[in-house]
């Protein structure tokens, strides 16, 4: 099992970059790292995933450490709408579902 | 939003009464899930389904049953609701990608058991 550690909360000023860290030191070599976020009063939504290389999409970038024991979700320019709980979820080999921890609550300050 | 709806969106019931929550999808996804979310616990899996009439337990399945008689509907039943089942319930589907899979969640059902 890949145990995950994320800070409970972080703050960012609006329009500044945000780096959300995650440690997953026991992840296996072939399991992907997923990031989801949950806006207030909504269900979680997919953000991004990656295996070894850094990944970019329209929402965010994912930087994965070379040893894969940690990753960082990067929001290049935080907006008020990015205020949410962000979950780092390493896959578990053979599992059919996602294992959510308590995530990082991001507060964006205007 | 992957065409997922949940009903009802809010429900208040009394201890000991049966409750059924419905999850409906419009895109014929094979996998469907029920999670509950409580303060301090993130989301925890209750049951999931991998096809019509094929279901399996998650980590917090006690007190819950599920049924899937057709692809589009996944029902969660609390046979005799208890106050500890007061929670927000999320349904999800899983899409299968070429590399890995992604889950999409419904809007949630807030259940209060008095």
mmCIF file with all atom_site columns, C-alpha atoms in Angstrom:
data_model
loop_
_atom_site.group_PDB
_atom_site.id
_atom_site.type_symbol
_atom_site.label_atom_id
_atom_site.label_alt_id
_atom_site.label_comp_id
_atom_site.label_asym_id
_atom_site.label_entity_id
_atom_site.label_seq_id
_atom_site.pdbx_PDB_ins_code
_atom_site.Cartn_x
_atom_site.Cartn_y
_atom_site.Cartn_z
_atom_site.occupancy
_atom_site.B_iso_or_equiv
_atom_site.pdbx_formal_charge
_atom_site.auth_seq_id
_atom_site.auth_comp_id
_atom_site.auth_asym_id
_atom_site.auth_atom_id
_atom_site.pdbx_PDB_model_num
ATOM 1   C CA . UNK A 1 1   ? 0.000   0.000  0.000   1.00 0.00 ? 1   UNK A CA 1
ATOM 2   C CA . UNK A 1 2   ? 1.189   3.460  -0.865  1.00 0.00 ? 2   UNK A CA 1
ATOM 3   C CA . UNK A 1 3   ? 0.805   5.594  2.249   1.00 0.00 ? 3   UNK A CA 1
ATOM 4   C CA . UNK A 1 4   ? 0.241   9.227  1.450   1.00 0.00 ? 4   UNK A CA 1
ATOM 5   C CA . UNK A 1 5   ? 1.186   12.344 3.365   1.00 0.00 ? 5   UNK A CA 1
ATOM 6   C CA . UNK A 1 6   ? -0.142  15.788 2.481   1.00 0.00 ? 6   UNK A CA 1
ATOM 7   C CA . UNK A 1 7   ? -0.233  19.008 4.500   1.00 0.00 ? 7   UNK A CA 1
ATOM 8   C CA . UNK A 1 8   ? -3.639  19.582 6.053   1.00 0.00 ? 8   UNK A CA 1
ATOM 9   C CA . UNK A 1 9   ? -3.932  23.098 4.693   1.00 0.00 ? 9   UNK A CA 1
ATOM 10  C CA . UNK A 1 10  ? -2.182  25.700 2.571   1.00 0.00 ? 10  UNK A CA 1
ATOM 11  C CA . UNK A 1 11  ? -2.828  29.288 1.601   1.00 0.00 ? 11  UNK A CA 1
ATOM 12  C CA . UNK A 1 12  ? -2.040  31.147 -1.560  1.00 0.00 ? 12  UNK A CA 1
ATOM 13  C CA . UNK A 1 13  ? -2.586  34.650 -2.842  1.00 0.00 ? 13  UNK A CA 1
ATOM 14  C CA . UNK A 1 14  ? -4.746  35.001 -5.880  1.00 0.00 ? 14  UNK A CA 1
ATOM 15  C CA . UNK A 1 15  ? -2.875  34.945 -9.199  1.00 0.00 ? 15  UNK A CA 1
ATOM 16  C CA . UNK A 1 16  ? 0.240   33.447 -7.636  1.00 0.00 ? 16  UNK A CA 1
ATOM 17  C CA . UNK A 1 17  ? 1.539   29.921 -8.280  1.00 0.00 ? 17  UNK A CA 1
ATOM 18  C CA . UNK A 1 18  ? 0.738   27.178 -5.789  1.00 0.00 ? 18  UNK A CA 1
ATOM 19  C CA . UNK A 1 19  ? 2.780   24.063 -5.170  1.00 0.00 ? 19  UNK A CA 1
ATOM 20  C CA . UNK A 1 20  ? 0.889   21.300 -3.366  1.00 0.00 ? 20  UNK A CA 1
ATOM 21  C CA . UNK A 1 21  ? 3.223   18.560 -2.123  1.00 0.00 ? 21  UNK A CA 1
ATOM 22  C CA . UNK A 1 22  ? 2.532   14.888 -1.567  1.00 0.00 ? 22  UNK A CA 1
ATOM 23  C CA . UNK A 1 23  ? 4.718   12.127 -0.210  1.00 0.00 ? 23  UNK A CA 1
ATOM 24  C CA . UNK A 1 24  ? 3.989   8.579  -1.301  1.00 0.00 ? 24  UNK A CA 1
ATOM 25  C CA . UNK A 1 25  ? 7.169   6.792  -0.385  1.00 0.00 ? 25  UNK A CA 1
ATOM 26  C CA . UNK A 1 26  ? 5.794   3.249  -0.706  1.00 0.00 ? 26  UNK A CA 1
ATOM 27  C CA . UNK A 1 27  ? 4.227   3.526  -4.141  1.00 0.00 ? 27  UNK A CA 1
ATOM 28  C CA . UNK A 1 28  ? 4.994   0.606  -6.427  1.00 0.00 ? 28  UNK A CA 1
ATOM 29  C CA . UNK A 1 29  ? 6.858   1.108  -9.649  1.00 0.00 ? 29  UNK A CA 1
ATOM 30  C CA . UNK A 1 30  ? 3.937   0.793  -12.040 1.00 0.00 ? 30  UNK A CA 1
ATOM 31  C CA . UNK A 1 31  ? 1.183   2.580  -10.151 1.00 0.00 ? 31  UNK A CA 1
ATOM 32  C CA . UNK A 1 32  ? 0.031   5.961  -11.347 1.00 0.00 ? 32  UNK A CA 1
ATOM 33  C CA . UNK A 1 33  ? -0.332  9.006  -9.132  1.00 0.00 ? 33  UNK A CA 1
ATOM 34  C CA . UNK A 1 34  ? -3.695  10.700 -9.418  1.00 0.00 ? 34  UNK A CA 1
ATOM 35  C CA . UNK A 1 35  ? -4.790  14.088 -8.166  1.00 0.00 ? 35  UNK A CA 1
ATOM 36  C CA . UNK A 1 36  ? -8.394  15.007 -7.571  1.00 0.00 ? 36  UNK A CA 1
ATOM 37  C CA . UNK A 1 37  ? -9.910  18.065 -6.021  1.00 0.00 ? 37  UNK A CA 1
ATOM 38  C CA . UNK A 1 38  ? -13.189 18.762 -4.305  1.00 0.00 ? 38  UNK A CA 1
ATOM 39  C CA . UNK A 1 39  ? -14.767 22.166 -4.500  1.00 0.00 ? 39  UNK A CA 1
ATOM 40  C CA . UNK A 1 40  ? -17.136 23.182 -1.685  1.00 0.00 ? 40  UNK A CA 1
ATOM 41  C CA . UNK A 1 41  ? -20.411 21.246 -1.725  1.00 0.00 ? 41  UNK A CA 1
ATOM 42  C CA . UNK A 1 42  ? -19.433 19.229 -4.789  1.00 0.00 ? 42  UNK A CA 1
ATOM 43  C CA . UNK A 1 43  ? -18.144 15.772 -5.563  1.00 0.00 ? 43  UNK A CA 1
ATOM 44  C CA . UNK A 1 44  ? -14.455 15.255 -6.251  1.00 0.00 ? 44  UNK A CA 1
ATOM 45  C CA . UNK A 1 45  ? -13.207 15.973 -9.745  1.00 0.00 ? 45  UNK A CA 1
ATOM 46  C CA . UNK A 1 46  ? -10.217 14.619 -11.611 1.00 0.00 ? 46  UNK A CA 1
ATOM 47  C CA . UNK A 1 47  ? -7.287  16.996 -12.004 1.00 0.00 ? 47  UNK A CA 1
ATOM 48  C CA . UNK A 1 48  ? -4.324  15.133 -13.433 1.00 0.00 ? 48  UNK A CA 1
ATOM 49  C CA . UNK A 1 49  ? -2.341  11.902 -13.256 1.00 0.00 ? 49  UNK A CA 1
ATOM 50  C CA . UNK A 1 50  ? 1.175   10.752 -14.065 1.00 0.00 ? 50  UNK A CA 1
ATOM 51  C CA . UNK A 1 51  ? 3.650   7.903  -13.752 1.00 0.00 ? 51  UNK A CA 1
ATOM 52  C CA . UNK A 1 52  ? 7.231   9.107  -14.074 1.00 0.00 ? 52  UNK A CA 1
ATOM 53  C CA . UNK A 1 53  ? 7.383   12.163 -16.260 1.00 0.00 ? 53  UNK A CA 1
ATOM 54  C CA . UNK A 1 54  ? 6.080   15.591 -15.490 1.00 0.00 ? 54  UNK A CA 1
ATOM 55  C CA . UNK A 1 55  ? 2.611   16.131 -16.901 1.00 0.00 ? 55  UNK A CA 1
ATOM 56  C CA . UNK A 1 56  ? 0.670   19.200 -17.936 1.00 0.00 ? 56  UNK A CA 1
ATOM 57  C CA . UNK A 1 57  ? -2.961  19.788 -18.755 1.00 0.00 ? 57  UNK A CA 1
ATOM 58  C CA . UNK A 1 58  ? -5.282  22.756 -18.854 1.00 0.00 ? 58  UNK A CA 1
ATOM 59  C CA . UNK A 1 59  ? -5.905  22.612 -15.114 1.00 0.00 ? 59  UNK A CA 1
ATOM 60  C CA . UNK A 1 60  ? -2.488  22.007 -13.625 1.00 0.00 ? 60  UNK A CA 1
ATOM 61  C CA . UNK A 1 61  ? 0.972   20.509 -13.875 1.00 0.00 ? 61  UNK A CA 1
ATOM 62  C CA . UNK A 1 62  ? 2.258   17.476 -12.032 1.00 0.00 ? 62  UNK A CA 1
ATOM 63  C CA . UNK A 1 63  ? 5.899   17.201 -11.121 1.00 0.00 ? 63  UNK A CA 1
ATOM 64  C CA . UNK A 1 64  ? 6.992   13.724 -10.068 1.00 0.00 ? 64  UNK A CA 1
ATOM 65  C CA . UNK A 1 65  ? 10.258  13.146 -8.246  1.00 0.00 ? 65  UNK A CA 1
ATOM 66  C CA . UNK A 1 66  ? 12.783  10.944 -9.975  1.00 0.00 ? 66  UNK A CA 1
ATOM 67  C CA . UNK A 1 67  ? 12.487  8.303  -7.237  1.00 0.00 ? 67  UNK A CA 1
ATOM 68  C CA . UNK A 1 68  ? 8.653   8.604  -7.404  1.00 0.00 ? 68  UNK A CA 1
ATOM 69  C CA . UNK A 1 69  ? 8.413   8.939  -3.660  1.00 0.00 ? 69  UNK A CA 1
ATOM 70  C CA . UNK A 1 70  ? 6.852   12.354 -3.904  1.00 0.00 ? 70  UNK A CA 1
ATOM 71  C CA . UNK A 1 71  ? 4.988   14.559 -6.317  1.00 0.00 ? 71  UNK A CA 1
ATOM 72  C CA . UNK A 1 72  ? 3.859   18.159 -6.498  1.00 0.00 ? 72  UNK A CA 1
ATOM 73  C CA . UNK A 1 73  ? 0.708   19.531 -8.024  1.00 0.00 ? 73  UNK A CA 1
ATOM 74  C CA . UNK A 1 74  ? 1.313   22.953 -9.486  1.00 0.00 ? 74  UNK A CA 1
ATOM 75  C CA . UNK A 1 75  ? -1.400  25.506 -10.103 1.00 0.00 ? 75  UNK A CA 1
ATOM 76  C CA . UNK A 1 76  ? 0.332   28.141 -12.165 1.00 0.00 ? 76  UNK A CA 1
ATOM 77  C CA . UNK A 1 77  ? -1.949  30.989 -11.250 1.00 0.00 ? 77  UNK A CA 1
ATOM 78  C CA . UNK A 1 78  ? -4.356  30.426 -8.406  1.00 0.00 ? 78  UNK A CA 1
ATOM 79  C CA . UNK A 1 79  ? -7.841  31.806 -8.740  1.00 0.00 ? 79  UNK A CA 1
ATOM 80  C CA . UNK A 1 80  ? -10.590 31.991 -6.153  1.00 0.00 ? 80  UNK A CA 1
ATOM 81  C CA . UNK A 1 81  ? -12.253 29.108 -7.925  1.00 0.00 ? 81  UNK A CA 1
ATOM 82  C CA . UNK A 1 82  ? -9.244  26.908 -7.108  1.00 0.00 ? 82  UNK A CA 1
ATOM 83  C CA . UNK A 1 83  ? -10.099 26.972 -3.406  1.00 0.00 ? 83  UNK A CA 1
ATOM 84  C CA . UNK A 1 84  ? -10.762 23.305 -2.703  1.00 0.00 ? 84  UNK A CA 1
ATOM 85  C CA . UNK A 1 85  ? -9.474  20.183 -1.000  1.00 0.00 ? 85  UNK A CA 1
ATOM 86  C CA . UNK A 1 86  ? -6.792  18.540 -3.132  1.00 0.00 ? 86  UNK A CA 1
ATOM 87  C CA . UNK A 1 87  ? -6.275  14.798 -2.885  1.00 0.00 ? 87  UNK A CA 1
ATOM 88  C CA . UNK A 1 88  ? -3.115  12.990 -3.928  1.00 0.00 ? 88  UNK A CA 1
ATOM 89  C CA . UNK A 1 89  ? -4.028  9.375  -4.651  1.00 0.00 ? 89  UNK A CA 1
ATOM 90  C CA . UNK A 1 90  ? -1.447  6.784  -5.606  1.00 0.00 ? 90  UNK A CA 1
ATOM 91  C CA . UNK A 1 91  ? -2.990  3.788  -7.289  1.00 0.00 ? 91  UNK A CA 1
ATOM 92  C CA . UNK A 1 92  ? -2.885  0.474  -5.481  1.00 0.00 ? 92  UNK A CA 1
ATOM 93  C CA . UNK A 1 93  ? -2.000  -2.456 -7.690  1.00 0.00 ? 93  UNK A CA 1
ATOM 94  C CA . UNK A 1 94  ? -5.025  -4.641 -8.302  1.00 0.00 ? 94  UNK A CA 1
ATOM 95  C CA . UNK A 1 95  ? -7.448  -2.322 -6.552  1.00 0.00 ? 95  UNK A CA 1
ATOM 96  C CA . UNK A 1 96  ? -10.661 -1.337 -8.281  1.00 0.00 ? 96  UNK A CA 1
ATOM 97  C CA . UNK A 1 97  ? -11.203 1.944  -6.483  1.00 0.00 ? 97  UNK A CA 1
ATOM 98  C CA . UNK A 1 98  ? -9.448  5.069  -5.259  1.00 0.00 ? 98  UNK A CA 1
ATOM 99  C CA . UNK A 1 99  ? -8.316  5.503  -1.678  1.00 0.00 ? 99  UNK A CA 1
ATOM 100 C CA . UNK A 1 100 ? -8.901  9.075  -0.582  1.00 0.00 ? 100 UNK A CA 1
ATOM 101 C CA . UNK A 1 101 ? -7.046  10.507 2.361   1.00 0.00 ? 101 UNK A CA 1
ATOM 102 C CA . UNK A 1 102 ? -7.984  13.797 3.967   1.00 0.00 ? 102 UNK A CA 1
ATOM 103 C CA . UNK A 1 103 ? -6.155  15.906 1.377   1.00 0.00 ? 103 UNK A CA 1
ATOM 104 C CA . UNK A 1 104 ? -4.890  19.481 1.520   1.00 0.00 ? 104 UNK A CA 1
ATOM 105 C CA . UNK A 1 105 ? -7.364  22.294 1.946   1.00 0.00 ? 105 UNK A CA 1
ATOM 106 C CA . UNK A 1 106 ? -6.233  25.181 -0.258  1.00 0.00 ? 106 UNK A CA 1
ATOM 107 C CA . UNK A 1 107 ? -7.391  28.664 0.631   1.00 0.00 ? 107 UNK A CA 1
ATOM 108 C CA . UNK A 1 108 ? -6.936  31.364 -1.996  1.00 0.00 ? 108 UNK A CA 1
ATOM 109 C CA . UNK A 1 109 ? -6.665  34.873 -0.631  1.00 0.00 ? 109 UNK A CA 1
ATOM 110 C CA . UNK A 1 110 ? -7.984  37.703 -2.829  1.00 0.00 ? 110 UNK A CA 1
ATOM 111 C CA . UNK B 2 1   ? -19.988 15.547 -15.520 1.00 0.00 ? 1   UNK B CA 1
ATOM 112 C CA . UNK B 2 2   ? -20.140 12.082 -17.180 1.00 0.00 ? 2   UNK B CA 1
ATOM 113 C CA . UNK B 2 3   ? -23.933 12.084 -16.970 1.00 0.00 ? 3   UNK B CA 1
ATOM 114 C CA . UNK B 2 4   ? -24.196 11.082 -13.311 1.00 0.00 ? 4   UNK B CA 1
ATOM 115 C CA . UNK B 2 5   ? -27.218 12.018 -11.249 1.00 0.00 ? 5   UNK B CA 1
ATOM 116 C CA . UNK B 2 6   ? -28.071 11.149 -7.687  1.00 0.00 ? 6   UNK B CA 1
ATOM 117 C CA . UNK B 2 7   ? -31.460 11.145 -6.010  1.00 0.00 ? 7   UNK B CA 1
ATOM 118 C CA . UNK B 2 8   ? -32.572 12.395 -3.659  1.00 0.00 ? 8   UNK B CA 1
ATOM 119 C CA . UNK B 2 9   ? -30.074 15.203 -3.143  1.00 0.00 ? 9   UNK B CA 1
ATOM 120 C CA . UNK B 2 10  ? -31.142 15.711 0.455   1.00 0.00 ? 10  UNK B CA 1
ATOM 121 C CA . UNK B 2 11  ? -32.990 13.438 2.819   1.00 0.00 ? 11  UNK B CA 1
ATOM 122 C CA . UNK B 2 12  ? -33.883 13.526 6.491   1.00 0.00 ? 12  UNK B CA 1
ATOM 123 C CA . UNK B 2 13  ? -35.101 10.307 8.025   1.00 0.00 ? 13  UNK B CA 1
ATOM 124 C CA . UNK B 2 14  ? -35.540 8.681  11.392  1.00 0.00 ? 14  UNK B CA 1
ATOM 125 C CA . UNK B 2 15  ? -33.529 5.937  13.019  1.00 0.00 ? 15  UNK B CA 1
ATOM 126 C CA . UNK B 2 16  ? -34.751 2.493  12.045  1.00 0.00 ? 16  UNK B CA 1
ATOM 127 C CA . UNK B 2 17  ? -36.343 3.422  8.746   1.00 0.00 ? 17  UNK B CA 1
ATOM 128 C CA . UNK B 2 18  ? -35.158 2.006  5.423   1.00 0.00 ? 18  UNK B CA 1
ATOM 129 C CA . UNK B 2 19  ? -33.553 4.395  2.951   1.00 0.00 ? 19  UNK B CA 1
ATOM 130 C CA . UNK B 2 20  ? -32.605 3.899  -0.692  1.00 0.00 ? 20  UNK B CA 1
ATOM 131 C CA . UNK B 2 21  ? -30.326 6.223  -2.606  1.00 0.00 ? 21  UNK B CA 1
ATOM 132 C CA . UNK B 2 22  ? -30.174 6.083  -6.376  1.00 0.00 ? 22  UNK B CA 1
ATOM 133 C CA . UNK B 2 23  ? -27.291 6.712  -8.735  1.00 0.00 ? 23  UNK B CA 1
ATOM 134 C CA . UNK B 2 24  ? -28.030 6.986  -12.429 1.00 0.00 ? 24  UNK B CA 1
ATOM 135 C CA . UNK B 2 25  ? -25.556 7.209  -15.301 1.00 0.00 ? 25  UNK B CA 1
ATOM 136 C CA . UNK B 2 26  ? -26.221 7.721  -18.982 1.00 0.00 ? 26  UNK B CA 1
ATOM 137 C CA . UNK B 2 27  ? -22.980 6.458  -20.542 1.00 0.00 ? 27  UNK B CA 1
ATOM 138 C CA . UNK B 2 28  ? -23.008 2.678  -19.905 1.00 0.00 ? 28  UNK B CA 1
ATOM 139 C CA . UNK B 2 29  ? -19.910 2.578  -17.740 1.00 0.00 ? 29  UNK B CA 1
ATOM 140 C CA . UNK B 2 30  ? -19.208 -0.817 -16.264 1.00 0.00 ? 30  UNK B CA 1
ATOM 141 C CA . UNK B 2 31  ? -17.886 0.259  -12.873 1.00 0.00 ? 31  UNK B CA 1
ATOM 142 C CA . UNK B 2 32  ? -19.971 2.221  -10.374 1.00 0.00 ? 32  UNK B CA 1
ATOM 143 C CA . UNK B 2 33  ? -19.136 3.134  -6.792  1.00 0.00 ? 33  UNK B CA 1
ATOM 144 C CA . UNK B 2 34  ? -20.745 4.378  -3.594  1.00 0.00 ? 34  UNK B CA 1
ATOM 145 C CA . UNK B 2 35  ? -18.616 6.418  -1.177  1.00 0.00 ? 35  UNK B CA 1
ATOM 146 C CA . UNK B 2 36  ? -19.461 8.218  2.016   1.00 0.00 ? 36  UNK B CA 1
ATOM 147 C CA . UNK B 2 37  ? -17.758 11.362 3.239   1.00 0.00 ? 37  UNK B CA 1
ATOM 148 C CA . UNK B 2 38  ? -17.541 12.398 6.861   1.00 0.00 ? 38  UNK B CA 1
ATOM 149 C CA . UNK B 2 39  ? -15.545 15.203 8.468   1.00 0.00 ? 39  UNK B CA 1
ATOM 150 C CA . UNK B 2 40  ? -11.962 14.131 9.060   1.00 0.00 ? 40  UNK B CA 1
ATOM 151 C CA . UNK B 2 41  ? -12.242 10.946 6.984   1.00 0.00 ? 41  UNK B CA 1
ATOM 152 C CA . UNK B 2 42  ? -12.116 11.940 3.347   1.00 0.00 ? 42  UNK B CA 1
ATOM 153 C CA . UNK B 2 43  ? -14.127 9.611  1.114   1.00 0.00 ? 43  UNK B CA 1
ATOM 154 C CA . UNK B 2 44  ? -14.515 5.964  2.047   1.00 0.00 ? 44  UNK B CA 1
ATOM 155 C CA . UNK B 2 45  ? -15.755 3.231  -0.246  1.00 0.00 ? 45  UNK B CA 1
ATOM 156 C CA . UNK B 2 46  ? -18.981 1.478  0.767   1.00 0.00 ? 46  UNK B CA 1
ATOM 157 C CA . UNK B 2 47  ? -19.673 -0.854 -2.169  1.00 0.00 ? 47  UNK B CA 1
ATOM 158 C CA . UNK B 2 48  ? -18.878 -0.983 -5.824  1.00 0.00 ? 48  UNK B CA 1
ATOM 159 C CA . UNK B 2 49  ? -20.216 -2.750 -8.893  1.00 0.00 ? 49  UNK B CA 1
ATOM 160 C CA . UNK B 2 50  ? -18.329 -4.114 -11.867 1.00 0.00 ? 50  UNK B CA 1
ATOM 161 C CA . UNK B 2 51  ? -21.371 -5.050 -13.922 1.00 0.00 ? 51  UNK B CA 1
ATOM 162 C CA . UNK B 2 52  ? -25.047 -5.866 -13.760 1.00 0.00 ? 52  UNK B CA 1
ATOM 163 C CA . UNK B 2 53  ? -25.655 -7.962 -10.649 1.00 0.00 ? 53  UNK B CA 1
ATOM 164 C CA . UNK B 2 54  ? -21.904 -7.939 -9.872  1.00 0.00 ? 54  UNK B CA 1
ATOM 165 C CA . UNK B 2 55  ? -21.044 -6.101 -6.684  1.00 0.00 ? 55  UNK B CA 1
ATOM 166 C CA . UNK B 2 56  ? -18.395 -6.165 -4.002  1.00 0.00 ? 56  UNK B CA 1
ATOM 167 C CA . UNK B 2 57  ? -17.836 -4.659 -0.576  1.00 0.00 ? 57  UNK B CA 1
ATOM 168 C CA . UNK B 2 58  ? -15.668 -1.705 0.249   1.00 0.00 ? 58  UNK B CA 1
ATOM 169 C CA . UNK B 2 59  ? -14.043 -0.698 3.499   1.00 0.00 ? 59  UNK B CA 1
ATOM 170 C CA . UNK B 2 60  ? -17.219 0.510  5.269   1.00 0.00 ? 60  UNK B CA 1
ATOM 171 C CA . UNK B 2 61  ? -19.947 -1.806 3.962   1.00 0.00 ? 61  UNK B CA 1
ATOM 172 C CA . UNK B 2 62  ? -21.590 -2.822 7.261   1.00 0.00 ? 62  UNK B CA 1
ATOM 173 C CA . UNK B 2 63  ? -25.210 -1.671 7.399   1.00 0.00 ? 63  UNK B CA 1
ATOM 174 C CA . UNK B 2 64  ? -25.431 -1.102 3.635   1.00 0.00 ? 64  UNK B CA 1
ATOM 175 C CA . UNK B 2 65  ? -26.564 -3.181 0.700   1.00 0.00 ? 65  UNK B CA 1
ATOM 176 C CA . UNK B 2 66  ? -26.496 -2.440 -3.012  1.00 0.00 ? 66  UNK B CA 1
ATOM 177 C CA . UNK B 2 67  ? -28.181 -3.612 -6.143  1.00 0.00 ? 67  UNK B CA 1
ATOM 178 C CA . UNK B 2 68  ? -27.540 -3.173 -9.831  1.00 0.00 ? 68  UNK B CA 1
ATOM 179 C CA . UNK B 2 69  ? -30.248 -4.675 -11.990 1.00 0.00 ? 69  UNK B CA 1
ATOM 180 C CA . UNK B 2 70  ? -29.369 -2.588 -15.046 1.00 0.00 ? 70  UNK B CA 1
ATOM 181 C CA . UNK B 2 71  ? -26.231 -0.855 -16.220 1.00 0.00 ? 71  UNK B CA 1
ATOM 182 C CA . UNK B 2 72  ? -27.432 2.668  -15.647 1.00 0.00 ? 72  UNK B CA 1
ATOM 183 C CA . UNK B 2 73  ? -28.656 2.381  -12.055 1.00 0.00 ? 73  UNK B CA 1
ATOM 184 C CA . UNK B 2 74  ? -26.797 1.564  -8.847  1.00 0.00 ? 74  UNK B CA 1
ATOM 185 C CA . UNK B 2 75  ? -28.871 1.599  -5.679  1.00 0.00 ? 75  UNK B CA 1
ATOM 186 C CA . UNK B 2 76  ? -27.597 1.952  -2.129  1.00 0.00 ? 76  UNK B CA 1
ATOM 187 C CA . UNK B 2 77  ? -29.916 0.765  0.646   1.00 0.00 ? 77  UNK B CA 1
ATOM 188 C CA . UNK B 2 78  ? -29.727 1.349  4.342   1.00 0.00 ? 78  UNK B CA 1
ATOM 189 C CA . UNK B 2 79  ? -32.012 -1.384 5.660   1.00 0.00 ? 79  UNK B CA 1
ATOM 190 C CA . UNK B 2 80  ? -32.443 0.272  9.058   1.00 0.00 ? 80  UNK B CA 1
ATOM 191 C CA . UNK B 2 81  ? -30.838 3.688  9.196   1.00 0.00 ? 81  UNK B CA 1
ATOM 192 C CA . UNK B 2 82  ? -28.770 4.695  12.221  1.00 0.00 ? 82  UNK B CA 1
ATOM 193 C CA . UNK B 2 83  ? -27.449 8.084  13.285  1.00 0.00 ? 83  UNK B CA 1
ATOM 194 C CA . UNK B 2 84  ? -23.911 6.939  12.429  1.00 0.00 ? 84  UNK B CA 1
ATOM 195 C CA . UNK B 2 85  ? -24.998 6.777  8.793   1.00 0.00 ? 85  UNK B CA 1
ATOM 196 C CA . UNK B 2 86  ? -25.600 10.509 8.696   1.00 0.00 ? 86  UNK B CA 1
ATOM 197 C CA . UNK B 2 87  ? -23.185 11.518 5.963   1.00 0.00 ? 87  UNK B CA 1
ATOM 198 C CA . UNK B 2 88  ? -22.782 12.786 2.446   1.00 0.00 ? 88  UNK B CA 1
ATOM 199 C CA . UNK B 2 89  ? -22.964 9.977  -0.074  1.00 0.00 ? 89  UNK B CA 1
ATOM 200 C CA . UNK B 2 90  ? -21.242 10.171 -3.449  1.00 0.00 ? 90  UNK B CA 1
ATOM 201 C CA . UNK B 2 91  ? -21.712 7.931  -6.405  1.00 0.00 ? 91  UNK B CA 1
ATOM 202 C CA . UNK B 2 92  ? -18.982 7.569  -9.008  1.00 0.00 ? 92  UNK B CA 1
ATOM 203 C CA . UNK B 2 93  ? -18.345 5.857  -12.294 1.00 0.00 ? 93  UNK B CA 1
ATOM 204 C CA . UNK B 2 94  ? -15.035 4.754  -13.678 1.00 0.00 ? 94  UNK B CA 1
ATOM 205 C CA . UNK B 2 95  ? -13.908 5.350  -17.222 1.00 0.00 ? 95  UNK B CA 1
ATOM 206 C CA . UNK B 2 96  ? -11.294 3.051  -18.658 1.00 0.00 ? 96  UNK B CA 1
ATOM 207 C CA . UNK B 2 97  ? -8.471  4.806  -20.440 1.00 0.00 ? 97  UNK B CA 1
ATOM 208 C CA . UNK B 2 98  ? -5.657  3.488  -22.583 1.00 0.00 ? 98  UNK B CA 1
ATOM 209 C CA . UNK B 2 99  ? -3.196  4.019  -19.746 1.00 0.00 ? 99  UNK B CA 1
ATOM 210 C CA . UNK B 2 100 ? -5.138  4.348  -16.547 1.00 0.00 ? 100 UNK B CA 1
ATOM 211 C CA . UNK B 2 101 ? -8.671  4.885  -15.303 1.00 0.00 ? 101 UNK B CA 1
ATOM 212 C CA . UNK B 2 102 ? -10.469 7.957  -14.041 1.00 0.00 ? 102 UNK B CA 1
ATOM 213 C CA . UNK B 2 103 ? -13.427 8.295  -11.733 1.00 0.00 ? 103 UNK B CA 1
ATOM 214 C CA . UNK B 2 104 ? -16.190 10.849 -12.137 1.00 0.00 ? 104 UNK B CA 1
ATOM 215 C CA . UNK B 2 105 ? -18.419 11.715 -9.247  1.00 0.00 ? 105 UNK B CA 1
ATOM 216 C CA . UNK B 2 106 ? -22.024 12.676 -8.873  1.00 0.00 ? 106 UNK B CA 1
ATOM 217 C CA . UNK B 2 107 ? -23.174 15.745 -6.943  1.00 0.00 ? 107 UNK B CA 1
ATOM 218 C CA . UNK B 2 108 ? -23.780 13.866 -3.700  1.00 0.00 ? 108 UNK B CA 1
ATOM 219 C CA . UNK B 2 109 ? -26.709 13.091 -1.409  1.00 0.00 ? 109 UNK B CA 1
ATOM 220 C CA . UNK B 2 110 ? -26.795 14.603 2.051   1.00 0.00 ? 110 UNK B CA 1
ATOM 221 C CA . UNK B 2 111 ? -28.478 12.158 4.416   1.00 0.00 ? 111 UNK B CA 1
ATOM 222 C CA . UNK B 2 112 ? -29.440 13.030 7.971   1.00 0.00 ? 112 UNK B CA 1
ATOM 223 C CA . UNK B 2 113 ? -30.645 10.286 10.306  1.00 0.00 ? 113 UNK B CA 1
ATOM 224 C CA . UNK B 2 114 ? -32.372 11.646 13.400  1.00 0.00 ? 114 UNK B CA 1
#
